[in-house]
Amino acid sequence: MAIASQEVSPARFSAQLRSHALQTRIMDLILDRGLDVGDALPTESELSAELGVGRNTVRESLKVLQALGVIEIRHGFGMFVAPNNFSALVSGLTFRGRLSLRHKGEEAMELIDVRQALESGLIGSAIDLLTDEHLADLRVTMEAMENAAKKGEPLYEHDAEFHRRLYAPLNNDLLINLMDVFWQVYRKIHLALGTGPVNLEQQTQDHWDIFEAVANKDKALASERLQRHFDGIRLKLKDVAAA
Amino acid sequence: MAIASQEVSPARFSAQLRSHALQTRIMDLILDRGLDVGDALPTESELSAELGVGRNTVRESLKVLQALGVIEIRHGFGMFVAPNNFSALVSGLTFRGRLSLRHKGEEAMELIDVRQALESGLIGSAIDLLTDEHLADLRVTMEAMENAAKKGEPLYEHDAEFHRRLYAPLNNDLLINLMDVFWQVYRKIHLALGTGPVNLEQQTQDHWDIFEAVANKDKALASERLQRHFDGIRLKLKDVAAA
DNA sequence: TTCTAGACATTGGATGTCCCATCTCCTGTA
DNA sequence: TACAGGAGATGGGACATCCAATGTCTAGAA
């Protein structure tokens, strides 16, 4: 079989393009059939037959699509169109970050720059759309963070939750996902470097300050305090990297 | 062979985790050996032997790493640590965008929001670091855009180049890559929708306006004009999606 | 010295086989 | 009747092996 003859089979196209083309064909198949998030894809064997390529080849593309967050593979059950989620990017970006830290750690700094720009740039819009409910959620998160700090527990999750909820009013999944990715990458790099001494109280106070500005709907102050928050993170990262 | 017995072989771990673990092992191998961008990885067979898994299995993970931009695979030659590049993300994000357009196109709008926040948020820092050389590059790009517009050619590439150069002073590869990804995704979605009527002159003038503000180092004005630029894009996208 | 053809190493792809994870449904029991 | 447990079907996971395709490098000829 292998009816690859259908296409002109340019043979000059680099293999990389062929591989990429297969991924595209599968994505097109999903779109053409009107499959939506949660819907099941054909089985590997069916895809292999329909696309005229071996099952291993199909599997390689499917794994890539899984890594790209396009589909979700459930062993023994089937494959499904995945909900939006960028967790896949974490691996790649983390690798980049760790690779760069061997040199000068510049790329890790770039990541902070992007986070800073995104967050301080969007805080104004977020405040515009902020409701009392959102604010209540934020306060709950802050209280949880404070409790954790008193117990000497790491604040990773609460910190992430705070930033996630801060931008929830924007109702922008892409943004939330991106920020989550950056956050996780930063955390992994930080852990890989070995955490320096952390001042839990200072960290909590920083967030309370931001919270206060947001609660008062003071856009300029909130933006400024976010800027400083990231400046602090940047300095800390520089210290750790130097050690 | 298949000396998987080395590890406890938990067998209870979901397959997804095992797959992810293999990718991580390969990345760790790269980092442990001190391989740098451009260096060659062991061959597929060697990896298969070293990691104690079949070549097909290794290949699946390698394809994923390629898709994540971690490695570069050259048919018939070998595999190498890839330079930083996020082009892989384009596929996944484009798929998301097209999927969302079947509904209300919200996710495409989210993409514009993120671009707007990034660009208008960072233009200030970019202007701070702007040199005459950067400015000259920008002017060249603008002149090329104007020429293309006069000939009625599409401005896609010049548009992308303009934004790329606008933030070149920041020397932040992550940012440039991200913006490139967003831009390409936007373009693909736009093409998939069928381009509506485009006003080349207006588009060029928008960019000249931004250029002027940047050349005058007027941060506030540049930021505002960038905001309006994206507002225009957003409106246009809404029109096309509605049609 | 320069160009070309072929050997070689390495990845690309196909097929078959077996294993094992998950779900479904049916049966037996309370 | 309702619930629990297990058998079977479905379908992905892993592997071995073959051959094809391709980029590199080298040896030989002009």
Coordinates of C-alpha atoms (C1' of nucleotides) in Angstrom, one line a residue:
Chain A
M1 CA 0.0 0.0 0.0
A2 CA 1.5 3.3 1.1
I3 CA -0.4 5.2 -1.5
A4 CA 2.0 8.1 -1.1
S5 CA 2.0 8.2 -4.9
Q6 CA -1.1 10.4 -4.8
E7 CA 1.0 13.4 -4.0
V8 CA 3.7 14.2 -6.4
S9 CA 6.1 12.8 -3.9
P10 CA 8.6 15.6 -4.4
A11 CA 11.3 13.5 -2.6
R12 CA 13.3 16.7 -2.5
F13 CA 11.3 18.0 0.4
S14 CA 13.3 17.5 3.5
A15 CA 12.0 14.8 5.7
Q16 CA 11.3 17.3 8.4
L17 CA 8.7 18.9 6.1
R18 CA 7.0 15.5 5.5
S19 CA 6.8 14.9 9.2
H20 CA 5.4 18.3 9.7
A21 CA 3.0 17.8 6.9
L22 CA 1.6 14.7 8.5
Q23 CA 1.0 16.6 11.7
T24 CA -0.8 19.2 9.7
R25 CA -2.9 16.6 8.0
I26 CA -4.1 15.2 11.3
M27 CA -4.9 18.6 12.6
D28 CA -6.8 19.4 9.3
L29 CA -8.6 16.1 9.7
I30 CA -9.8 17.2 13.1
L31 CA -10.9 20.5 11.9
D32 CA -12.5 19.2 8.7
R33 CA -14.6 16.7 10.7
G34 CA -15.7 19.4 13.0
L35 CA -14.3 17.6 16.1
D36 CA -14.4 19.7 19.2
V37 CA -12.6 19.7 22.5
G38 CA -13.2 16.3 24.1
D39 CA -14.2 14.5 20.9
A40 CA -12.5 11.3 20.1
L41 CA -10.1 10.9 17.2
P42 CA -10.0 7.8 15.0
T43 CA -7.8 5.0 16.4
E44 CA -4.2 4.8 15.6
S45 CA -4.8 2.0 13.2
E46 CA -7.6 3.9 11.4
L47 CA -5.4 7.0 11.1
S48 CA -2.6 4.8 9.8
A49 CA -4.9 3.4 7.1
E50 CA -6.6 6.7 6.2
L51 CA -3.4 8.6 5.9
G52 CA -1.6 5.9 4.2
V53 CA 1.4 5.8 6.5
G54 CA 2.6 3.2 9.0
R55 CA 1.3 3.1 12.5
N56 CA 4.7 4.0 14.0
T57 CA 4.9 7.1 11.8
V58 CA 1.4 8.1 12.8
R59 CA 2.3 7.5 16.4
E60 CA 5.3 9.8 16.2
S61 CA 3.1 12.6 14.9
L62 CA 0.5 11.9 17.5
K63 CA 3.0 12.1 20.2
V64 CA 4.1 15.5 18.8
L65 CA 0.6 16.7 18.8
Q66 CA 0.2 15.5 22.3
A67 CA 3.3 17.4 23.3
L68 CA 1.9 20.5 21.5
G69 CA -1.2 20.2 23.6
V70 CA -3.4 19.5 20.6
I71 CA -4.6 16.1 21.6
E72 CA -4.8 14.0 24.7
I73 CA -3.9 10.3 24.6
R74 CA -5.5 8.0 27.1
H75 CA -3.9 4.6 27.1
G76 CA -6.4 1.8 26.3
F77 CA -9.2 4.2 25.6
G78 CA -8.5 6.5 22.8
M79 CA -7.3 9.9 21.7
F80 CA -9.2 13.1 22.2
V81 CA -9.0 16.7 21.2
A82 CA -7.4 18.3 24.2
P83 CA -8.6 21.4 26.1
N84 CA -6.4 24.4 25.8
N85 CA -3.3 23.9 27.9
F86 CA 0.3 24.8 27.3
S87 CA 1.9 22.7 29.9
A88 CA 3.8 21.0 27.1
L89 CA 5.8 24.2 26.6
V90 CA 7.1 23.9 30.0
S91 CA 9.6 21.2 29.2
G92 CA 11.0 22.9 26.2
L93 CA 11.4 26.3 27.9
T94 CA 12.8 24.8 31.0
F95 CA 15.4 23.1 29.0
R96 CA 16.3 26.4 27.3
G97 CA 16.5 28.0 30.7
R98 CA 18.8 25.4 32.2
L99 CA 20.9 25.4 29.1
S100 CA 21.3 29.2 29.2
L101 CA 22.2 29.2 32.9
R102 CA 25.4 27.3 32.1
H103 CA 26.5 30.4 30.3
K104 CA 25.3 33.6 31.7
G105 CA 21.7 33.0 32.6
E106 CA 20.5 35.6 30.2
E107 CA 17.6 33.7 28.9
A108 CA 16.2 33.2 32.4
M109 CA 16.3 36.9 32.8
E110 CA 14.5 37.3 29.5
L111 CA 11.7 35.2 30.9
I112 CA 11.4 37.6 33.8
D113 CA 11.3 40.6 31.4
V114 CA 8.5 39.1 29.5
R115 CA 6.5 38.3 32.6
Q116 CA 7.1 41.8 33.9
A117 CA 5.9 43.4 30.6
L118 CA 2.9 41.2 30.5
E119 CA 1.8 41.6 34.0
S120 CA 2.5 45.3 34.6
G121 CA 1.2 46.0 31.1
L122 CA -2.1 44.3 31.7
I123 CA -2.8 45.2 35.3
G124 CA -4.7 48.3 34.2
S125 CA -7.1 46.4 32.1
A126 CA -7.5 43.8 34.8
I127 CA -8.4 46.5 37.3
D128 CA -11.0 47.9 35.0
L129 CA -12.7 44.6 34.8
L130 CA -12.2 43.7 38.4
T131 CA -15.4 42.8 40.3
D132 CA -15.9 42.5 44.1
E133 CA -16.0 38.7 43.6
H134 CA -12.6 38.7 42.0
L135 CA -11.3 40.8 44.8
A136 CA -12.7 38.4 47.4
D137 CA -11.0 35.5 45.6
L138 CA -7.7 37.4 45.7
R139 CA -8.1 38.1 49.4
V140 CA -8.7 34.5 50.1
T141 CA -5.5 33.6 48.2
M142 CA -3.5 36.2 50.1
E143 CA -4.8 34.9 53.5
A144 CA -3.8 31.4 52.5
M145 CA -0.4 32.7 51.5
E146 CA 0.0 34.4 54.8
N147 CA -0.9 31.3 56.7
A148 CA 1.6 29.3 54.7
A149 CA 4.3 31.8 55.4
K150 CA 3.7 31.7 59.1
K151 CA 4.1 27.9 59.0
G152 CA 7.3 28.3 57.0
E153 CA 5.9 26.5 54.1
P154 CA 7.0 27.3 50.5
L155 CA 4.7 29.9 48.8
Y156 CA 5.1 28.6 45.3
E157 CA 1.5 27.6 44.8
H158 CA 0.0 30.5 46.5
D159 CA 2.2 32.9 44.6
A160 CA 1.2 31.3 41.3
E161 CA -2.5 31.4 42.3
F162 CA -2.2 35.1 43.2
H163 CA -1.0 36.0 39.8
R164 CA -3.5 33.8 38.1
R165 CA -6.4 35.3 39.9
L166 CA -5.1 38.8 39.4
Y167 CA -5.6 38.5 35.7
A168 CA -8.7 36.3 35.8
P169 CA -11.0 39.3 35.1
L170 CA -9.4 39.6 31.7
N171 CA -11.0 36.2 30.8
N172 CA -8.0 35.5 28.6
D173 CA -7.1 31.8 28.6
L174 CA -4.1 32.3 26.4
L175 CA -2.6 34.8 28.8
I176 CA -3.3 32.7 31.9
N177 CA -1.7 29.7 30.2
L178 CA 1.3 31.7 29.2
M179 CA 1.8 33.1 32.6
D180 CA 1.5 29.7 34.1
V181 CA 4.1 28.3 31.7
F182 CA 6.5 31.1 32.6
W183 CA 5.8 30.6 36.2
Q184 CA 6.5 26.9 36.1
V185 CA 9.7 27.4 34.1
Y186 CA 10.9 30.0 36.5
R187 CA 10.2 27.7 39.4
K188 CA 11.9 24.7 37.9
I189 CA 15.0 26.7 37.1
H190 CA 15.0 28.1 40.5
L191 CA 14.7 24.6 42.0
A192 CA 17.5 23.3 39.7
L193 CA 19.8 26.1 40.9
G194 CA 19.1 25.3 44.5
T195 CA 16.9 27.8 46.4
G196 CA 18.8 30.4 48.2
P197 CA 17.5 31.7 51.5
V198 CA 13.9 32.9 51.0
N199 CA 12.3 35.6 53.0
L200 CA 8.7 34.4 53.3
E201 CA 7.5 37.4 55.1
Q202 CA 8.9 39.9 52.6
Q203 CA 7.4 37.9 49.8
T204 CA 4.0 37.9 51.4
Q205 CA 4.3 41.6 52.1
D206 CA 5.1 42.3 48.5
H207 CA 1.9 40.6 47.5
W208 CA -0.1 42.4 50.1
D209 CA 1.2 45.7 48.7
I210 CA 0.1 44.8 45.2
F211 CA -3.2 43.6 46.5
E212 CA -3.8 46.9 48.3
A213 CA -3.1 48.9 45.2
V214 CA -5.4 46.7 43.2
A215 CA -8.2 46.9 45.8
N216 CA -7.9 50.7 45.6
K217 CA -8.1 50.5 41.9
D218 CA -4.9 52.5 41.7
K219 CA -3.6 51.4 38.3
A220 CA -0.4 53.3 38.4
L221 CA 0.6 52.2 41.8
A222 CA -0.3 48.6 41.1
S223 CA 1.8 48.7 37.9
E224 CA 4.7 50.2 39.7
R225 CA 4.6 47.7 42.6
L226 CA 4.4 44.8 40.1
Q227 CA 7.4 46.3 38.4
R228 CA 9.3 46.3 41.7
H229 CA 8.1 42.9 42.5
F230 CA 9.8 41.5 39.4
D231 CA 12.9 43.7 39.9
G232 CA 13.3 41.9 43.2
I233 CA 12.9 38.5 41.6
R234 CA 15.4 39.4 39.0
L235 CA 18.0 40.4 41.6
K236 CA 17.4 37.3 43.5
L237 CA 17.9 35.1 40.4
K238 CA 21.1 37.0 39.7
D239 CA 22.4 36.3 43.2
V240 CA 21.6 32.6 42.9
A241 CA 23.1 32.2 39.5
A242 CA 26.3 33.9 40.6
A243 CA 26.7 31.5 43.5
Chain B
M1 CA 17.5 -7.1 26.1
A2 CA 15.3 -4.2 27.1
I3 CA 17.0 -3.9 30.5
A4 CA 14.2 -1.8 31.8
S5 CA 14.5 -3.9 34.9
Q6 CA 17.1 -1.4 36.2
E7 CA 14.4 0.8 37.4
V8 CA 11.7 -0.6 39.6
S9 CA 9.4 -0.5 36.6
P10 CA 6.5 0.8 38.5
A11 CA 4.1 -0.2 35.8
R12 CA 1.5 1.8 37.7
F13 CA 2.8 5.0 36.4
S14 CA 0.6 6.2 33.6
A15 CA 2.0 5.8 30.2
Q16 CA 2.0 9.5 29.7
L17 CA 4.4 10.0 32.6
R18 CA 6.7 7.3 31.2
S19 CA 6.8 9.0 27.9
H20 CA 7.4 12.4 29.5
A21 CA 10.1 10.8 31.7
L22 CA 12.0 9.6 28.6
Q23 CA 12.0 13.0 27.1
T24 CA 13.3 14.4 30.4
R25 CA 16.0 11.8 30.5
I26 CA 17.2 12.8 27.1
M27 CA 17.3 16.4 28.0
D28 CA 19.1 15.6 31.2
L29 CA 21.6 13.6 29.1
I30 CA 22.2 16.6 27.0
L31 CA 22.7 18.9 30.0
D32 CA 24.8 16.3 31.9
R33 CA 27.2 15.9 29.0
G34 CA 27.6 19.6 28.7
L35 CA 26.4 19.6 25.1
D36 CA 25.8 23.0 23.7
V37 CA 23.8 24.5 20.9
G38 CA 25.0 22.9 17.7
D39 CA 26.6 19.9 19.3
A40 CA 25.7 16.4 18.1
L41 CA 23.7 14.0 20.1
P42 CA 24.3 10.3 20.2
T43 CA 22.7 8.4 17.4
E44 CA 19.2 7.0 17.7
S45 CA 20.7 3.5 18.2
E46 CA 23.1 4.6 20.8
L47 CA 20.4 6.4 22.7
S48 CA 18.2 3.4 22.4
A49 CA 20.9 1.2 24.0
E50 CA 21.9 3.7 26.7
L51 CA 18.4 4.4 27.8
G52 CA 17.4 0.8 27.6
V53 CA 14.3 1.4 25.3
G54 CA 13.6 0.5 21.8
R55 CA 14.6 2.7 18.9
N56 CA 11.0 3.4 18.0
T57 CA 10.3 4.6 21.4
V58 CA 13.3 6.8 21.5
R59 CA 12.3 8.1 18.1
E60 CA 8.9 9.2 19.4
S61 CA 10.5 11.1 22.2
L62 CA 13.1 12.6 19.8
K63 CA 10.3 13.8 17.5
V64 CA 8.7 15.5 20.5
L65 CA 11.9 17.2 21.5
Q66 CA 12.2 18.3 17.9
A67 CA 8.7 19.7 18.0
L68 CA 9.5 21.5 21.2
G69 CA 12.5 23.1 19.6
V70 CA 15.0 21.3 21.8
I71 CA 16.9 19.4 19.1
E72 CA 17.3 19.5 15.4
I73 CA 17.1 16.3 13.4
R74 CA 18.9 16.1 10.1
H75 CA 18.0 13.1 8.0
G76 CA 21.0 11.0 7.2
F77 CA 23.4 13.0 9.3
G78 CA 22.5 13.2 12.9
M79 CA 20.8 15.1 15.7
F80 CA 21.9 18.3 17.2
V81 CA 21.1 20.6 20.0
A82 CA 18.9 23.3 18.4
P83 CA 19.3 27.0 18.6
N84 CA 16.5 28.8 20.4
N85 CA 13.5 28.9 18.2
F86 CA 9.8 28.6 18.9
S87 CA 8.6 28.0 15.4
A88 CA 7.3 24.7 16.8
L89 CA 4.7 26.5 18.8
V90 CA 3.2 27.9 15.8
S91 CA 1.4 24.7 14.7
G92 CA -0.2 24.2 18.1
L93 CA -1.3 27.7 18.5
T94 CA -2.6 28.0 15.0
F95 CA -4.7 24.9 15.6
R96 CA -6.1 26.4 18.7
G97 CA -6.9 29.6 16.9
R98 CA -8.7 27.9 14.0
L99 CA -10.6 25.6 16.4
S100 CA -11.7 28.6 18.4
L101 CA -12.8 30.5 15.3
R102 CA -15.5 28.0 14.7
H103 CA -17.1 29.2 17.9
K104 CA -16.7 32.9 18.5
G105 CA -13.1 33.5 17.6
E106 CA -12.4 34.6 21.2
E107 CA -9.0 32.9 21.4
A108 CA -7.8 34.8 18.3
M109 CA -8.7 38.0 20.1
E110 CA -6.9 36.8 23.2
L111 CA -3.8 36.5 21.0
I112 CA -4.1 40.1 20.0
D113 CA -4.6 41.1 23.6
V114 CA -1.4 39.5 24.6
R115 CA 0.5 41.0 21.7
Q116 CA -0.9 44.4 22.5
A117 CA 0.2 44.1 26.2
L118 CA 3.6 42.9 25.3
E119 CA 4.4 45.5 22.6
S120 CA 2.9 48.6 24.2
G121 CA 4.3 47.5 27.6
L122 CA 7.8 47.1 26.3
I123 CA 8.1 50.0 23.9
G124 CA 9.2 52.3 26.6
S125 CA 12.2 50.1 27.5
A126 CA 12.9 49.6 23.8
I127 CA 13.1 53.3 23.2
D128 CA 15.4 53.7 26.2
L129 CA 17.9 51.3 24.6
L130 CA 17.3 52.5 21.0
T131 CA 20.5 53.5 19.1
D132 CA 20.8 55.4 15.9
E133 CA 21.7 52.2 14.2
H134 CA 18.4 50.5 15.3
L135 CA 16.5 53.5 14.1
A136 CA 18.2 53.4 10.7
D137 CA 17.3 49.7 10.4
L138 CA 13.7 50.6 11.2
R139 CA 13.6 53.3 8.6
V140 CA 14.9 50.9 6.0
T141 CA 12.2 48.5 6.9
M142 CA 9.6 51.2 6.6
E143 CA 10.8 52.3 3.2
A144 CA 10.6 48.7 2.0
M145 CA 7.1 48.5 3.3
E146 CA 6.1 51.6 1.5
N147 CA 7.5 50.4 -1.7
A148 CA 5.6 47.1 -1.3
A149 CA 2.5 49.0 -0.6
K150 CA 2.8 51.1 -3.7
K151 CA 3.2 47.9 -5.8
G152 CA 0.1 46.5 -4.1
E153 CA 2.1 43.6 -2.6
P154 CA 1.1 42.1 0.7
L155 CA 2.9 43.7 3.6
Y156 CA 3.0 40.6 5.8
E157 CA 6.8 40.2 5.9
H158 CA 7.5 43.9 6.3
D159 CA 5.0 44.2 9.0
A160 CA 6.6 41.3 10.9
E161 CA 10.1 42.8 10.3
F162 CA 9.0 46.1 11.6
H163 CA 7.8 44.7 14.9
R164 CA 10.8 42.5 15.2
R165 CA 13.2 45.4 14.8
L166 CA 11.2 47.6 17.0
Y167 CA 12.1 45.4 19.9
A168 CA 15.6 44.4 18.8
P169 CA 17.2 46.9 21.2
L170 CA 15.9 44.8 24.2
N171 CA 18.1 42.0 23.1
N172 CA 15.5 39.5 24.4
D173 CA 15.4 36.5 22.2
L174 CA 12.5 35.0 24.1
L175 CA 10.4 38.0 23.4
I176 CA 11.3 38.2 19.7
N177 CA 10.5 34.5 19.3
L178 CA 7.2 34.8 21.1
M179 CA 6.2 37.8 19.1
D180 CA 7.1 36.0 16.0
V181 CA 5.0 33.0 16.9
F182 CA 2.0 35.2 17.7
W183 CA 2.5 37.0 14.5
Q184 CA 2.6 33.9 12.4
V185 CA -0.4 32.4 14.1
Y186 CA -2.3 35.6 13.5
R187 CA -1.3 35.5 9.9
K188 CA -2.3 31.9 9.4
I189 CA -5.6 32.4 11.0
H190 CA -6.1 35.5 8.9
L191 CA -5.3 33.6 5.7
A192 CA -7.6 30.7 6.7
L193 CA -10.4 33.1 7.1
G194 CA -9.8 34.6 3.8
T195 CA -8.4 38.1 3.8
G196 CA -10.9 40.8 3.6
P197 CA -10.1 44.0 1.7
V198 CA -6.8 45.4 3.0
N199 CA -5.9 49.0 2.9
L200 CA -2.2 49.0 2.3
E201 CA -1.8 52.7 2.5
Q202 CA -3.5 53.0 5.8
Q203 CA -1.5 50.1 7.1
T204 CA 1.7 51.7 6.0
Q205 CA 0.7 55.1 7.5
D206 CA 0.0 53.4 10.9
H207 CA 3.5 52.1 11.0
W208 CA 5.0 55.4 9.9
D209 CA 3.1 57.0 12.8
I210 CA 4.6 54.6 15.2
F211 CA 8.0 55.1 13.7
E212 CA 7.7 58.8 14.1
A213 CA 6.9 58.5 17.8
V214 CA 9.7 56.1 18.4
A215 CA 12.2 58.3 16.5
N216 CA 11.2 61.2 18.7
K217 CA 11.6 59.0 21.7
D218 CA 8.1 59.9 22.8
K219 CA 7.3 56.8 24.9
A220 CA 3.8 57.7 25.7
L221 CA 2.8 58.6 22.2
A222 CA 4.5 55.4 20.8
S223 CA 2.7 53.3 23.3
E224 CA -0.6 54.9 22.5
R225 CA -0.2 54.5 18.8
L226 CA 0.7 50.9 19.3
Q227 CA -2.4 50.4 21.3
R228 CA -4.5 52.0 18.5
H229 CA -2.7 49.9 15.9
F230 CA -3.8 46.7 17.7
D231 CA -7.3 48.1 18.2
G232 CA -7.5 48.4 14.5
I233 CA -6.3 44.8 14.0
R234 CA -8.8 43.6 16.5
L235 CA -11.7 45.4 14.7
K236 CA -10.7 44.0 11.4
L237 CA -10.5 40.5 12.7
K238 CA -13.9 40.9 14.2
D239 CA -15.3 42.0 10.8
V240 CA -13.7 39.1 9.0
A241 CA -14.9 36.6 11.6
A242 CA -18.4 37.9 11.4
A243 CA -18.5 37.5 7.6
Chain C
dT1 C1' 43.4 21.4 -8.4
dT2 C1' 38.7 20.7 -9.0
dC3 C1' 34.8 18.2 -9.7
dT4 C1' 32.1 14.0 -9.4
dA5 C1' 30.5 9.5 -8.2
dG6 C1' 29.9 6.3 -4.9
dA7 C1' 30.6 4.3 -0.1
dC8 C1' 29.0 5.0 4.4
dA9 C1' 26.6 6.4 8.4
dT10 C1' 22.4 7.8 10.1
dT11 C1' 17.7 9.0 10.1
dG12 C1' 12.9 7.9 7.9
dG13 C1' 9.3 4.7 7.4
dA14 C1' 6.7 0.2 7.3
dT15 C1' 5.1 -4.1 9.3
dG16 C1' 4.2 -7.5 12.6
dT17 C1' 3.9 -9.0 17.2
dC18 C1' 3.1 -9.0 21.9
dC19 C1' 2.0 -6.6 26.1
dC20 C1' -0.8 -4.0 29.2
dA21 C1' -4.1 -0.2 30.6
dT22 C1' -8.8 1.2 30.6
dC23 C1' -13.5 1.0 29.9
dT24 C1' -17.9 -1.6 29.4
dC25 C1' -21.0 -4.8 30.3
dC26 C1' -22.6 -8.8 32.1
dT27 C1' -23.2 -11.9 35.7
dG28 C1' -23.8 -13.3 40.3
dT29 C1' -24.9 -12.2 44.8
dA30 C1' -27.0 -9.7 48.7
Chain D
dT1 C1' -33.7 -4.4 42.6
dA2 C1' -29.2 -2.8 43.3
dC3 C1' -24.6 -3.1 43.7
dA4 C1' -20.0 -5.3 43.2
dG5 C1' -16.7 -7.9 40.8
dG6 C1' -14.7 -9.9 37.0
dA7 C1' -14.3 -11.2 31.9
dG8 C1' -13.7 -9.5 27.5
dA9 C1' -13.2 -6.0 24.0
dT10 C1' -10.9 -2.0 22.6
dG11 C1' -6.9 0.4 21.7
dG12 C1' -2.6 2.5 23.0
dG13 C1' 2.7 1.1 24.4
dA14 C1' 6.9 -1.1 23.2
dC15 C1' 9.9 -3.6 20.5
dA16 C1' 12.5 -6.0 16.6
dT17 C1' 13.6 -5.9 12.0
dC18 C1' 13.7 -4.8 7.5
dC19 C1' 14.6 -1.5 3.7
dA20 C1' 14.4 3.3 1.8
dA21 C1' 16.0 8.0 1.7
dT22 C1' 19.4 11.3 2.4
dG23 C1' 23.4 14.1 3.7
dT24 C1' 28.6 13.7 4.2
dC25 C1' 32.9 12.6 3.1
dT26 C1' 36.4 10.6 0.5
dA27 C1' 38.7 8.6 -3.3
dG28 C1' 39.5 8.8 -8.0
dA29 C1' 39.5 10.8 -12.5
dA30 C1' 39.8 14.7 -15.5

